[in-house]
GROMACS .gro file of C-alpha atoms in nm:
model
  370
    1MET     CA    1  -5.863  -0.118  -3.970
    2LYS     CA    2  -5.596  -0.194  -3.715
    3LEU     CA    3  -5.335  -0.220  -3.991
    4LYS     CA    4  -5.435   0.120  -4.126
    5ASN     CA    5  -5.405   0.279  -3.779
    6LEU     CA    6  -5.064   0.119  -3.730
    7SER     CA    7  -4.947   0.247  -4.068
    8LEU     CA    8  -5.069   0.595  -3.981
    9ILE     CA    9  -4.874   0.591  -3.651
   10VAL     CA   10  -4.558   0.481  -3.831
   11LEU     CA   11  -4.597   0.755  -4.092
   12ILE     CA   12  -4.646   1.018  -3.821
   13ALA     CA   13  -4.336   0.895  -3.640
   14ILE     CA   14  -4.130   0.911  -3.960
   15ALA     CA   15  -4.260   1.259  -4.038
   16PHE     CA   16  -4.179   1.377  -3.685
   17THR     CA   17  -3.824   1.242  -3.711
   18ALA     CA   18  -3.774   1.395  -4.054
   19CYS     CA   19  -3.878   1.736  -3.922
   20LYS     CA   20  -3.601   1.744  -3.663
   21PRO     CA   21  -3.351   2.011  -3.771
   22LYS     CA   22  -3.023   1.865  -3.895
   23ASP     CA   23  -2.843   2.198  -3.930
   24SER     CA   24  -2.834   2.266  -3.554
   25PHE     CA   25  -2.818   2.085  -3.220
   26ASN     CA   26  -3.034   2.117  -2.909
   27ILE     CA   27  -2.933   2.110  -2.544
   28ASP     CA   28  -3.227   2.063  -2.309
   29GLY     CA   29  -3.120   2.087  -1.948
   30THR     CA   30  -3.259   2.070  -1.596
   31PHE     CA   31  -3.077   2.187  -1.283
   32GLN     CA   32  -3.199   2.091  -0.938
   33ASN     CA   33  -3.123   2.315  -0.639
   34PRO     CA   34  -2.994   2.613  -0.837
   35GLY     CA   35  -3.039   2.847  -0.540
   36THR     CA   36  -3.010   3.208  -0.651
   37GLU     CA   37  -2.830   3.116  -0.974
   38LYS     CA   38  -3.046   3.188  -1.278
   39LYS     CA   39  -2.810   3.266  -1.566
   40VAL     CA   40  -2.686   2.975  -1.777
   41PHE     CA   41  -2.401   3.018  -2.026
   42LEU     CA   42  -2.299   2.807  -2.324
   43TYR     CA   43  -1.930   2.807  -2.415
   44GLY     CA   44  -1.782   2.688  -2.744
   45MET     CA   45  -1.433   2.639  -2.884
   46GLN     CA   46  -1.272   2.926  -3.072
   47SER     CA   47  -0.898   2.912  -3.152
   48SER     CA   48  -0.860   2.627  -2.900
   49GLN     CA   49  -1.013   2.843  -2.624
   50MET     CA   50  -1.354   2.819  -2.458
   51VAL     CA   51  -1.553   3.142  -2.508
   52ALA     CA   52  -1.914   3.229  -2.420
   53ILE     CA   53  -2.135   3.198  -2.729
   54ASP     CA   54  -2.484   3.207  -2.579
   55SER     CA   55  -2.678   3.254  -2.255
   56THR     CA   56  -3.026   3.206  -2.119
   57ASN     CA   57  -3.219   3.208  -1.790
   58LEU     CA   58  -3.346   2.913  -1.590
   59SER     CA   59  -3.720   2.865  -1.581
   60GLU     CA   60  -3.904   2.835  -1.249
   61LYS     CA   61  -3.865   2.456  -1.286
   62GLY     CA   62  -3.490   2.486  -1.336
   63GLU     CA   63  -3.507   2.417  -1.707
   64PHE     CA   64  -3.313   2.576  -1.995
   65LYS     CA   65  -3.256   2.521  -2.366
   66PHE     CA   66  -2.992   2.609  -2.624
   67ILE     CA   67  -3.020   2.572  -3.001
   68ARG     CA   68  -2.691   2.624  -3.185
   69LYS     CA   69  -2.509   2.536  -3.506
   70THR     CA   70  -2.158   2.397  -3.534
   71PRO     CA   71  -1.938   2.340  -3.842
   72SER     CA   72  -1.837   1.996  -3.709
   73VAL     CA   73  -1.851   1.783  -3.396
   74ASP     CA   74  -1.690   1.984  -3.118
   75PHE     CA   75  -1.660   2.052  -2.747
   76PHE     CA   76  -1.905   2.277  -2.561
   77ARG     CA   77  -1.951   2.367  -2.197
   78VAL     CA   78  -2.259   2.465  -2.002
   79SER     CA   79  -2.187   2.687  -1.700
   80ILE     CA   80  -2.397   2.821  -1.416
   81GLY     CA   81  -2.232   2.995  -1.122
   82ASN     CA   82  -1.924   2.791  -1.029
   83HIS     CA   83  -2.055   2.476  -1.197
   84GLU     CA   84  -1.926   2.362  -1.537
   85PHE     CA   85  -2.047   2.071  -1.749
   86MET     CA   86  -1.856   1.952  -2.056
   87LEU     CA   87  -2.043   1.834  -2.366
   88ILE     CA   88  -1.966   1.714  -2.717
   89ALA     CA   89  -2.217   1.799  -2.990
   90LYS     CA   90  -2.274   1.805  -3.364
   91ASN     CA   91  -2.561   1.930  -3.575
   92GLY     CA   92  -2.863   1.702  -3.545
   93ASP     CA   93  -2.793   1.604  -3.184
   94ASP     CA   94  -3.070   1.636  -2.925
   95ILE     CA   95  -2.882   1.639  -2.594
   96LYS     CA   96  -3.028   1.608  -2.246
   97LEU     CA   97  -2.834   1.745  -1.949
   98GLU     CA   98  -2.934   1.691  -1.585
   99ALA     CA   99  -2.748   1.791  -1.270
  100ASP     CA  100  -2.802   1.864  -0.903
  101LEU     CA  101  -2.615   2.185  -0.823
  102ALA     CA  102  -2.605   2.085  -0.458
  103ASP     CA  103  -2.383   1.789  -0.547
  104LYS     CA  104  -2.027   1.883  -0.448
  105THR     CA  105  -1.877   1.630  -0.692
  106MET     CA  106  -2.044   1.821  -0.980
  107ALA     CA  107  -2.163   1.491  -1.131
  108TYR     CA  108  -2.407   1.522  -1.420
  109LYS     CA  109  -2.607   1.306  -1.660
  110ILE     CA  110  -2.592   1.354  -2.036
  111SER     CA  111  -2.764   1.157  -2.310
  112GLY     CA  112  -2.915   1.185  -2.655
  113ALA     CA  113  -2.613   1.143  -2.884
  114ASN     CA  114  -2.330   0.894  -2.927
  115GLU     CA  115  -2.048   1.131  -2.834
  116VAL     CA  116  -2.212   1.263  -2.517
  117GLU     CA  117  -2.299   0.913  -2.405
  118LYS     CA  118  -1.936   0.813  -2.455
  119LEU     CA  119  -1.837   1.124  -2.261
  120SER     CA  120  -2.077   1.013  -1.989
  121GLU     CA  121  -1.881   0.686  -1.962
  122VAL     CA  122  -1.563   0.885  -1.896
  123ASN     CA  123  -1.743   1.094  -1.635
  124ASN     CA  124  -1.870   0.780  -1.464
  125LEU     CA  125  -1.514   0.648  -1.441
  126ARG     CA  126  -1.394   0.974  -1.288
  127ASN     CA  127  -1.693   1.000  -1.053
  128ALA     CA  128  -1.631   0.649  -0.921
  129TYR     CA  129  -1.268   0.744  -0.858
  130ALA     CA  130  -1.372   1.068  -0.685
  131LYS     CA  131  -1.602   0.868  -0.458
  132GLN     CA  132  -1.319   0.631  -0.366
  133VAL     CA  133  -1.088   0.922  -0.287
  134GLU     CA  134  -1.364   1.093  -0.086
  135ASN     CA  135  -1.411   0.779   0.126
  136LEU     CA  136  -1.034   0.751   0.170
  137GLN     CA  137  -1.022   1.113   0.286
  138LYS     CA  138  -1.296   1.044   0.541
  139ASP     CA  139  -1.103   0.740   0.663
  140PHE     CA  140  -0.790   0.952   0.695
  141GLU     CA  141  -0.969   1.226   0.890
  142ALA     CA  142  -1.131   0.975   1.125
  143LYS     CA  143  -0.798   0.807   1.202
  144VAL     CA  144  -0.621   1.140   1.254
  145ALA     CA  145  -0.900   1.249   1.492
  146GLN     CA  146  -0.824   0.941   1.703
  147GLN     CA  147  -0.444   0.976   1.678
  148PRO     CA  148  -0.353   1.339   1.595
  149SER     CA  149   0.017   1.286   1.663
  150ASN     CA  150   0.036   1.008   1.401
  151ARG     CA  151  -0.090   1.220   1.110
  152ALA     CA  152   0.223   1.171   0.896
  153THR     CA  153   0.230   0.794   0.962
  154ILE     CA  154  -0.139   0.755   0.879
  155LEU     CA  155  -0.091   0.953   0.557
  156GLU     CA  156   0.196   0.725   0.456
  157GLN     CA  157  -0.013   0.416   0.534
  158LEU     CA  158  -0.302   0.532   0.313
  159LYS     CA  159  -0.081   0.657   0.030
  160PRO     CA  160  -0.057   0.314  -0.145
  161GLN     CA  161  -0.437   0.290  -0.153
  162TYR     CA  162  -0.464   0.636  -0.310
  163GLU     CA  163  -0.201   0.545  -0.568
  164SER     CA  164  -0.386   0.222  -0.641
  165TYR     CA  165  -0.711   0.412  -0.707
  166THR     CA  166  -0.526   0.656  -0.933
  167ASN     CA  167  -0.358   0.376  -1.130
  168GLN     CA  168  -0.691   0.198  -1.171
  169LEU     CA  169  -0.854   0.515  -1.306
  170ASN     CA  170  -0.569   0.587  -1.546
  171GLY     CA  171  -0.572   0.228  -1.668
  172SER     CA  172  -0.947   0.254  -1.732
  173ILE     CA  173  -0.896   0.584  -1.917
  174LEU     CA  174  -0.632   0.429  -2.143
  175LYS     CA  175  -0.858   0.131  -2.217
  176PHE     CA  176  -1.153   0.359  -2.291
  177ALA     CA  177  -0.945   0.569  -2.531
  178LYS     CA  178  -0.823   0.256  -2.711
  179ASP     CA  179  -1.174   0.108  -2.737
  180ASN     CA  180  -1.326   0.436  -2.859
  181LYS     CA  181  -1.046   0.568  -3.078
  182GLY     CA  182  -1.171   0.818  -3.333
  183THR     CA  183  -1.424   0.986  -3.102
  184LEU     CA  184  -1.381   1.323  -2.936
  185ALA     CA  185  -1.470   1.148  -2.611
  186SER     CA  186  -1.150   0.942  -2.639
  187PHE     CA  187  -0.952   1.263  -2.698
  188TYR     CA  188  -1.115   1.421  -2.391
  189ALA     CA  189  -1.037   1.112  -2.183
  190MET     CA  190  -0.668   1.110  -2.279
  191ASN     CA  191  -0.636   1.475  -2.188
  192THR     CA  192  -0.740   1.400  -1.830
  193LEU     CA  193  -0.411   1.211  -1.784
  194SER     CA  194  -0.098   1.372  -1.641
  195PRO     CA  195   0.101   1.497  -1.944
  196GLN     CA  196   0.431   1.425  -1.771
  197GLU     CA  197   0.349   1.076  -1.645
  198TYR     CA  198   0.175   0.968  -1.966
  199GLU     CA  199   0.373   1.162  -2.223
  200ALA     CA  200   0.463   0.857  -2.435
  201GLU     CA  201   0.100   0.738  -2.438
  202LEU     CA  202  -0.022   1.084  -2.544
  203VAL     CA  203   0.234   1.102  -2.826
  204LYS     CA  204   0.127   0.759  -2.953
  205PHE     CA  205  -0.241   0.851  -2.922
  206ALA     CA  206  -0.182   1.162  -3.136
  207ASP     CA  207  -0.025   0.944  -3.404
  208ASP     CA  208  -0.318   0.703  -3.388
  209ILE     CA  209  -0.590   0.969  -3.432
  210LYS     CA  210  -0.430   1.211  -3.679
  211GLU     CA  211  -0.607   1.040  -3.970
  212GLU     CA  212  -0.927   0.960  -3.778
  213ILE     CA  213  -1.020   1.295  -3.623
  214LYS     CA  214  -0.970   1.571  -3.876
  215GLY     CA  215  -1.091   1.928  -3.894
  216ASN     CA  216  -1.130   1.989  -3.520
  217ALA     CA  217  -0.911   2.285  -3.423
  218THR     CA  218  -0.848   2.161  -3.068
  219VAL     CA  219  -0.744   1.815  -3.185
  220ASP     CA  220  -0.530   1.962  -3.464
  221THR     CA  221  -0.344   2.178  -3.210
  222PHE     CA  222  -0.291   1.874  -2.985
  223ILE     CA  223  -0.153   1.667  -3.274
  224LYS     CA  224   0.094   1.945  -3.366
  225GLN     CA  225   0.209   1.974  -3.004
  226MET     CA  226   0.257   1.599  -2.974
  227ALA     CA  227   0.453   1.594  -3.302
  228LEU     CA  228   0.696   1.843  -3.147
  229LEU     CA  229   0.708   1.640  -2.826
  230LYS     CA  230   0.784   1.327  -3.027
  231SER     CA  231   1.121   1.478  -3.121
  232VAL     CA  232   1.230   1.470  -2.754
  233GLN     CA  233   1.118   1.119  -2.666
  234VAL     CA  234   1.351   0.850  -2.532
  235GLY     CA  235   1.564   0.720  -2.819
  236GLN     CA  236   1.563   1.046  -3.015
  237VAL     CA  237   1.877   1.254  -3.071
  238ALA     CA  238   1.874   1.536  -2.815
  239PRO     CA  239   1.830   1.879  -2.979
  240ALA     CA  240   2.150   2.084  -2.983
  241PHE     CA  241   2.168   2.412  -2.791
  242THR     CA  242   2.408   2.675  -2.665
  243VAL     CA  243   2.320   2.890  -2.361
  244ASN     CA  244   2.527   3.131  -2.151
  245ASN     CA  245   2.642   3.028  -1.804
  246VAL     CA  246   2.644   3.239  -1.486
  247ASP     CA  247   2.950   3.428  -1.615
  248GLY     CA  248   2.795   3.499  -1.954
  249LYS     CA  249   3.007   3.239  -2.135
  250PRO     CA  250   2.843   3.001  -2.387
  251VAL     CA  251   2.793   2.636  -2.292
  252SER     CA  252   2.680   2.381  -2.552
  253LEU     CA  253   2.528   2.038  -2.516
  254SER     CA  254   2.802   1.914  -2.748
  255ASP     CA  255   3.054   1.997  -2.472
  256TYR     CA  256   2.924   1.688  -2.290
  257LYS     CA  257   2.958   1.446  -2.581
  258GLY     CA  258   3.085   1.108  -2.462
  259LYS     CA  259   2.928   1.146  -2.116
  260TYR     CA  260   2.596   1.075  -1.954
  261VAL     CA  261   2.456   1.418  -1.871
  262LEU     CA  262   2.144   1.509  -1.677
  263VAL     CA  263   1.992   1.819  -1.837
  264ASP     CA  264   1.784   1.962  -1.554
  265PHE     CA  265   1.525   2.234  -1.620
  266TRP     CA  266   1.444   2.414  -1.295
  267ALA     CA  267   1.403   2.759  -1.132
  268SER     CA  268   1.464   2.924  -0.797
  269TRP     CA  269   1.089   2.989  -0.755
  270CYS     CA  270   0.992   2.625  -0.824
  271GLN     CA  271   0.935   2.454  -0.488
  272PRO     CA  272   0.920   2.096  -0.629
  273CYS     CA  273   1.255   2.169  -0.799
  274ARG     CA  274   1.410   2.294  -0.478
  275GLN     CA  275   1.275   1.994  -0.287
  276GLU     CA  276   1.433   1.757  -0.542
  277ASN     CA  277   1.771   1.935  -0.540
  278PRO     CA  278   1.913   1.748  -0.235
  279ASN     CA  279   1.858   1.420  -0.419
  280VAL     CA  280   2.024   1.559  -0.734
  281VAL     CA  281   2.320   1.676  -0.525
  282LYS     CA  282   2.345   1.327  -0.375
  283VAL     CA  283   2.357   1.144  -0.711
  284TYR     CA  284   2.598   1.402  -0.855
  285ASN     CA  285   2.846   1.349  -0.573
  286GLN     CA  286   2.806   0.974  -0.604
  287TYR     CA  287   2.849   0.943  -0.983
  288LYS     CA  288   3.044   1.250  -1.101
  289THR     CA  289   3.361   1.042  -1.133
  290LYS     CA  290   3.182   0.774  -1.339
  291ASN     CA  291   3.135   0.955  -1.670
  292PHE     CA  292   2.833   1.146  -1.539
  293ASP     CA  293   2.763   1.518  -1.525
  294ILE     CA  294   2.473   1.759  -1.476
  295LEU     CA  295   2.383   2.073  -1.668
  296GLY     CA  296   2.124   2.294  -1.497
  297ILE     CA  297   1.903   2.510  -1.719
  298SER     CA  298   1.714   2.772  -1.517
  299LEU     CA  299   1.383   2.931  -1.618
  300ASP     CA  300   1.448   3.224  -1.385
  301THR     CA  301   1.414   3.582  -1.506
  302ASP     CA  302   1.580   3.727  -1.198
  303LYS     CA  303   1.953   3.649  -1.218
  304ALA     CA  304   2.018   3.732  -0.854
  305ALA     CA  305   1.747   3.489  -0.737
  306TRP     CA  306   1.891   3.222  -0.967
  307LEU     CA  307   2.246   3.264  -0.833
  308ASN     CA  308   2.126   3.270  -0.472
  309ALA     CA  309   1.938   2.942  -0.519
  310ILE     CA  310   2.244   2.775  -0.673
  311LYS     CA  311   2.450   2.874  -0.369
  312ALA     CA  312   2.180   2.795  -0.111
  313ASP     CA  313   2.116   2.445  -0.250
  314GLY     CA  314   2.485   2.362  -0.303
  315LEU     CA  315   2.452   2.296  -0.676
  316THR     CA  316   2.816   2.268  -0.782
  317TRP     CA  317   2.769   2.168  -1.147
  318THR     CA  318   2.748   2.401  -1.447
  319HIS     CA  319   2.441   2.624  -1.475
  320VAL     CA  320   2.304   2.814  -1.774
  321SER     CA  321   1.994   3.025  -1.835
  322GLU     CA  322   1.826   3.234  -2.102
  323LEU     CA  323   1.648   3.419  -1.818
  324LYS     CA  324   1.322   3.406  -2.014
  325ASP     CA  325   1.093   3.184  -1.806
  326PHE     CA  326   0.910   2.937  -2.036
  327ASN     CA  327   0.984   3.155  -2.342
  328GLY     CA  328   1.349   3.061  -2.384
  329GLU     CA  329   1.448   2.899  -2.713
  330THR     CA  330   1.597   2.591  -2.545
  331VAL     CA  331   1.296   2.552  -2.316
  332ARG     CA  332   1.065   2.554  -2.619
  333LYS     CA  333   1.296   2.322  -2.813
  334TYR     CA  334   1.267   2.063  -2.536
  335GLN     CA  335   0.890   2.118  -2.503
  336VAL     CA  336   0.913   2.202  -2.134
  337GLN     CA  337   0.557   2.263  -2.012
  338ALA     CA  338   0.625   2.233  -1.638
  339ILE     CA  339   0.923   2.206  -1.407
  340PRO     CA  340   1.109   2.016  -1.283
  341THR     CA  341   1.169   1.851  -1.619
  342SER     CA  342   1.486   1.654  -1.687
  343TYR     CA  343   1.652   1.454  -1.962
  344ILE     CA  344   1.940   1.210  -1.937
  345ILE     CA  345   2.146   1.230  -2.254
  346ALA     CA  346   2.362   0.927  -2.333
  347PRO     CA  347   2.724   0.951  -2.462
  348ASP     CA  348   2.597   0.901  -2.819
  349GLY     CA  349   2.378   1.213  -2.789
  350LYS     CA  350   2.046   1.029  -2.769
  351ILE     CA  351   1.786   1.074  -2.494
  352ALA     CA  352   1.819   0.779  -2.256
  353ALA     CA  353   1.556   0.872  -1.996
  354LYS     CA  354   1.317   1.151  -1.895
  355ASN     CA  355   1.189   1.295  -1.569
  356LEU     CA  356   1.358   1.048  -1.335
  357ARG     CA  357   1.351   1.169  -0.977
  358GLY     CA  358   1.430   1.037  -0.631
  359ASN     CA  359   1.489   0.663  -0.617
  360GLU     CA  360   1.417   0.621  -0.990
  361LEU     CA  361   1.707   0.849  -1.083
  362GLU     CA  362   1.943   0.675  -0.846
  363ALA     CA  363   1.837   0.330  -0.968
  364PHE     CA  364   1.890   0.429  -1.334
  365LEU     CA  365   2.240   0.562  -1.265
  366ALA     CA  366   2.332   0.261  -1.051
  367LYS     CA  367   2.230   0.028  -1.332
  368THR     CA  368   2.382   0.233  -1.615
  369LEU     CA  369   2.706   0.358  -1.461
  370ARG     CA  370   2.847   0.034  -1.323
   0.00000   0.00000   0.00000
């Protein structure tokens, strides 16, 4: 009799599992402390952009539910008020989402499917980092309260600790992506890294996943972008270009053949660029007689502002511009996504270094131009 009852329980369990819909996914969520917020939105990816695809209202207990279909595993986002929670889902998934909307770190728990649980691992890494930074901020504020006049010194003292936390997080992200290659969670993790600081790693990652993650529009776009970026990596031949200078006369990269040339993308309105300019002036004056030159490429659209900045900052090297912001042909050719961006082109026309600033730039030139 006991065996029969056990068999019946097993059969019921199998039947229950078999009845779960495989052509859609569920998101069951609970929000604590929602306050006056009642409307919950579900966003999905369309043409690599997040757009609202569904909405519902919170119950009196703070619960909500979405049932949707997706052609393949993809990114989704649940939003309520100013809170946003990223998810990864595929048909057949039964996802649980829990969050306390009073939590300023916007931490949340997700479970119920392999991809979301992997995504949860990434979130845990980032939450631990956020907690470390929060404690460091409190330490900074407490010390400044005791010694207000030493604010700058205290900031400099705590800076190495902040950088250490950041390096630890980024190292953990890279390890996670390597260990979980082929998942959308690994793709999400890699895209939390600084694209300028980790450009080479992102390019390599795109190569690694192009055969493993197929059919996802967001990933496909990323792989295409990285393929373009690959053409301007260190060791590649620098793309040729010709751009007019301040007098309207054409200047070509080939004019600098046989020299080391720093191709510096900047703009008058870019404060980080302007802050770096004194250092660039310093290295130019130090190495301009040692087979080194600089070619400034401005993203300005206002010629007067461009010319005024050149004069104000004492930039005595050649300057060119298409006056088209980020839409210039040369800017696109070099995959400039943010400024300042710079390339050092070697005498043989190949890219020798990228985005060296401050002491790094000076150290490279000191070593190279002996």
